[in-house]
Each structure stands twice: as C-alpha cells, then as structure tokens.
PDB file of C-alpha atoms in Angstrom:
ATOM      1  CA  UNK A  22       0.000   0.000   0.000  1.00 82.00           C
ATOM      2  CA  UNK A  23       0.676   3.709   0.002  1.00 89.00           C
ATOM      3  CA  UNK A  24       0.293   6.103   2.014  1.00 91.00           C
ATOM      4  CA  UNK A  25      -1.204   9.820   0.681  1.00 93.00           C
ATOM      5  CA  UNK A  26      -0.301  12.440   3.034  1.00 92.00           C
ATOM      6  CA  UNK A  27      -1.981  15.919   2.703  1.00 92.00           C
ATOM      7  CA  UNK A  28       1.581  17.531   1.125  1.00 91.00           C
ATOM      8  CA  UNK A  29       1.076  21.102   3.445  1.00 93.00           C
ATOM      9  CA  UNK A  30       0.373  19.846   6.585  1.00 92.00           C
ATOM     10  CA  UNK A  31       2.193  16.076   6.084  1.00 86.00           C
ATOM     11  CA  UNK A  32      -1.392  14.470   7.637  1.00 91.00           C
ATOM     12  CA  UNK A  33      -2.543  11.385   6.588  1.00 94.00           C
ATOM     13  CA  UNK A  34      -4.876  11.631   4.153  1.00 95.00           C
ATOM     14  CA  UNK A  35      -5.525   7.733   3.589  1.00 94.00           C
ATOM     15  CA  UNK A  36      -3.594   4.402   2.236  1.00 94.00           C
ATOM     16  CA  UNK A  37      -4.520   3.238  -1.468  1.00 94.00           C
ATOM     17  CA  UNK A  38      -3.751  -0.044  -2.136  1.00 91.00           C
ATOM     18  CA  UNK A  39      -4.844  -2.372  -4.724  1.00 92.00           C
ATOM     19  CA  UNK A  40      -6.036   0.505  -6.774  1.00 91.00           C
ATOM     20  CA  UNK A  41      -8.380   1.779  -4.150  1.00 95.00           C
ATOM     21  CA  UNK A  42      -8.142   4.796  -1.433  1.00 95.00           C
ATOM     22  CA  UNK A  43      -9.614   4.395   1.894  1.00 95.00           C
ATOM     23  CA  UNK A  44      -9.843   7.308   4.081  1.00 95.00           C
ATOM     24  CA  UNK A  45      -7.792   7.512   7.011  1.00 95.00           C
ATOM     25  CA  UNK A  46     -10.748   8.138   9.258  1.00 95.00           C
ATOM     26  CA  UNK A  47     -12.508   5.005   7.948  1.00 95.00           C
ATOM     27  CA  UNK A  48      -9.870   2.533   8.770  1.00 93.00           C
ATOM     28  CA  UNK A  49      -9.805   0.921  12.382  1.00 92.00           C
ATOM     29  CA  UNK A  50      -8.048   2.414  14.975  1.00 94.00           C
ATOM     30  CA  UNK A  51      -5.531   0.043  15.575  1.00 93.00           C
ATOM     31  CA  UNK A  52      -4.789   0.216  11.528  1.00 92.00           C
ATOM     32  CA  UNK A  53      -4.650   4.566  12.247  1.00 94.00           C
ATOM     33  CA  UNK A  54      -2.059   3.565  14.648  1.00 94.00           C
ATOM     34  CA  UNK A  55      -0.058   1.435  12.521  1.00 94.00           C
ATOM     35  CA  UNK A  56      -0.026   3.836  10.232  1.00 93.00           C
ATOM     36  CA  UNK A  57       0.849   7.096  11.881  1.00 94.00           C
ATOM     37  CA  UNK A  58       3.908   4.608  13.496  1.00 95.00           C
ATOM     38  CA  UNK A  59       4.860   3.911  10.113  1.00 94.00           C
ATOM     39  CA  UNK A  60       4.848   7.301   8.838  1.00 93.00           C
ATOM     40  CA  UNK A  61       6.788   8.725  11.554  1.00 93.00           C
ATOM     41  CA  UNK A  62       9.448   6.287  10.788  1.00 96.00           C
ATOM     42  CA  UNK A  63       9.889   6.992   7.065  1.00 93.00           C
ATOM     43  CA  UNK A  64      10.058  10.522   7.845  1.00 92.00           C
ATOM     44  CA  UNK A  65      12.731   9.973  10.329  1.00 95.00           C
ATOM     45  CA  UNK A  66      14.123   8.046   8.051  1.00 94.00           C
ATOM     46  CA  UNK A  67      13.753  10.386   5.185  1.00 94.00           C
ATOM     47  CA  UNK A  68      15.272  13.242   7.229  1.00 94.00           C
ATOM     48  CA  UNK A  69      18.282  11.001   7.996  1.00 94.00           C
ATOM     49  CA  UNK A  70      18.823  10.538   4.272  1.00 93.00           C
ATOM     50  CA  UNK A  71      18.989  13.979   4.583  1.00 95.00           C
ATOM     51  CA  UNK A  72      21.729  14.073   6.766  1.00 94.00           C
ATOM     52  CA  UNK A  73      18.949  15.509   9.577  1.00 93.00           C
ATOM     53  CA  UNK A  74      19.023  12.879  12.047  1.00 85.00           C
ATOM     54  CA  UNK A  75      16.157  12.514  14.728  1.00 87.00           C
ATOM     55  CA  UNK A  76      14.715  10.673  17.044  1.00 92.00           C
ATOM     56  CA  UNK A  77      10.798   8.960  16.767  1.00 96.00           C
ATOM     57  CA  UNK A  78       8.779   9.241  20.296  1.00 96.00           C
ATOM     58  CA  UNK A  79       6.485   7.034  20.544  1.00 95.00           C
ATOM     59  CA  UNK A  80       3.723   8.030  23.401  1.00 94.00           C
ATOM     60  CA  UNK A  81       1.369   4.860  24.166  1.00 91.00           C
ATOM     61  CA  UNK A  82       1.391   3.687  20.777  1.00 90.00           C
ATOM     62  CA  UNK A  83       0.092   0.244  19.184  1.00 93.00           C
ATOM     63  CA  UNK A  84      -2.772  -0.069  22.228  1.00 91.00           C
ATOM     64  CA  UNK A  85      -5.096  -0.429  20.016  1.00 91.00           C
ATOM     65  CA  UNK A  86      -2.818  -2.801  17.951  1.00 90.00           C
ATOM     66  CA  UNK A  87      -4.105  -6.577  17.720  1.00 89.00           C
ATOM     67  CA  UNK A  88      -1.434  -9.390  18.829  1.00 89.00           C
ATOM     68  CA  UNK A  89      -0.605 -10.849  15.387  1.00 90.00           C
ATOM     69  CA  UNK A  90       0.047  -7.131  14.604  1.00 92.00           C
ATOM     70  CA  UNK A  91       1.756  -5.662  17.020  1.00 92.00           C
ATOM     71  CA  UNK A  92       4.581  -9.003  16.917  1.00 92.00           C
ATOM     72  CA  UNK A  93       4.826  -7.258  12.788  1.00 93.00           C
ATOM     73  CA  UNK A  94       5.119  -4.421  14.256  1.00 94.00           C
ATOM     74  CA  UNK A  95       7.976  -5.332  16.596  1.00 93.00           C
ATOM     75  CA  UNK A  96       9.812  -6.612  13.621  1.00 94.00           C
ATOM     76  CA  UNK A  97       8.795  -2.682  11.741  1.00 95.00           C
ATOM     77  CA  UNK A  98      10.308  -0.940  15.148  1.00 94.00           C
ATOM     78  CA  UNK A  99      13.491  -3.356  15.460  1.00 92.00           C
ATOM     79  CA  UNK A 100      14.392  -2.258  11.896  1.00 94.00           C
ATOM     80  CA  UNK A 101      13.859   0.988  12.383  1.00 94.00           C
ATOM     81  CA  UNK A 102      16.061   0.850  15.311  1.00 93.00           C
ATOM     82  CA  UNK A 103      19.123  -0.067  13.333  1.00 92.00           C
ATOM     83  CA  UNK A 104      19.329   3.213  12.426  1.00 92.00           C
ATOM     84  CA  UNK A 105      17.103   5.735  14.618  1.00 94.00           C
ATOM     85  CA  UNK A 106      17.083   6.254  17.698  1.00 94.00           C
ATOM     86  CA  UNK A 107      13.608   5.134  18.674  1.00 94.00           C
ATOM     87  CA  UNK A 108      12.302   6.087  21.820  1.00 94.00           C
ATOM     88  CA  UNK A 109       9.144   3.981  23.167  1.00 93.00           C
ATOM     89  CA  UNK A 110       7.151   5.942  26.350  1.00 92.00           C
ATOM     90  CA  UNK A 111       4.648   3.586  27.567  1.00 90.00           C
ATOM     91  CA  UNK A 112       2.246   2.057  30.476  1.00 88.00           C
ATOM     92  CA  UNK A 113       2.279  -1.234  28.746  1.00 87.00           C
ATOM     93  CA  UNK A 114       5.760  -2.081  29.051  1.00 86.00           C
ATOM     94  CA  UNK A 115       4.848  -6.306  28.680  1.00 85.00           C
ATOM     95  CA  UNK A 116       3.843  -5.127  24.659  1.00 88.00           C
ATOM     96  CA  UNK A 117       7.336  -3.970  24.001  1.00 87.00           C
ATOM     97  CA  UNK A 118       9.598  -6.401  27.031  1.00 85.00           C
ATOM     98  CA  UNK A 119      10.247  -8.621  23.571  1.00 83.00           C
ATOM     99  CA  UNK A 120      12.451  -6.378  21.917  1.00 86.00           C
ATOM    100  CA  UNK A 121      15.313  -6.097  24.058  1.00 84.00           C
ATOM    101  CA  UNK A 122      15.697  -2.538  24.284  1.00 86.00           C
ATOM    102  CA  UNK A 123      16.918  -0.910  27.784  1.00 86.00           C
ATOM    103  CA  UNK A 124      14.167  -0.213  29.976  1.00 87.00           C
ATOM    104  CA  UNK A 125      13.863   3.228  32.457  1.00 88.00           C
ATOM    105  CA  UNK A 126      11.207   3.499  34.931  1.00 86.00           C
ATOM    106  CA  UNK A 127      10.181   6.997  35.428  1.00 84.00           C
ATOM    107  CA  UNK A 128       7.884   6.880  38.621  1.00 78.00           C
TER     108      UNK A 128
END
C-alpha cells in the first residue's frame, strides 16, 4: 500500500492499495495507529537521508494494535532501530519487554 499524506500539513490523508483509497478516518483504529507509526518512521528516516538525524517518540502507541500485529510491528520498530534512535514511552511495558531494548522506569 501507500500512504497519501496531505503535502502542506504532512497528515494522513488515507492508504490506497490495490487501486483503491480508503480514508484515514474510515480505517480501524488500531490500523490509524499502525499507520501514523509507520509514517513517523519513514520521515525519520527520510530526514536522515537527509543528513537531519532525529529521534521517533512514541507516546502509548500500538494499544489499540491486535497481537498478530503488534509481533509485525515489533519486527517494523526493530528495523527501524538499526538506524534511529527510537524512543518507546509507555504504560504497557509487557507489549514492548520482547524487543530487548533498555528499559527506564520513570515513577
């Protein structure tokens, strides 16, 4: 699939894929989620490229994200890892113990 981003404000627009566009707003939320992840990513990644690097924070993300998903998703942030610095902020630490990053309790 591809993402269309609105090109002035970089929001997501939708995803066409297959030939069709679905609208951002009509796709479940866990799917928004995966998405917007996703996006953030390239960007970061884009920016690198660029020679701009940056971090991705990631505030609560994927709890809306389905099992089978968020174990794809794992394998999407463990990439992206390899060469951002990818910062995870979250109250469900047992969705993200299986990657192996460092962990820092803030209490």
């Amino acid at each position: 699939g591809e993402v269309v981003l609105d090109e002035e404000t970089l929001e997501i627009r939708g995803v066409r894929r297959q030939g069709r566009h679905e609208r951002f707003e009509d796709l479940s939320v866990g799917a928004r989620e995966q998405m917007a992840v996703i996006t953030r990513l390239a960007l970061a990644d884009v920016l690198r490229g660029a020679g701009r690097p940056s971090a991705v924070i990631l505030d609560d993300a994927l709890v809306n994200t389905d099992e089978a998903r968020l174990d794809r998703m794992h394998l999407v942030l463990h990439r992206a890892a390899e060469n951002l610095q990818v910062l995870i902020l979250t109250c469900r630490e047992r969705d993200f113990r299986q990657l192996g990053a460092p962990v820092t309790r803030i209490q």
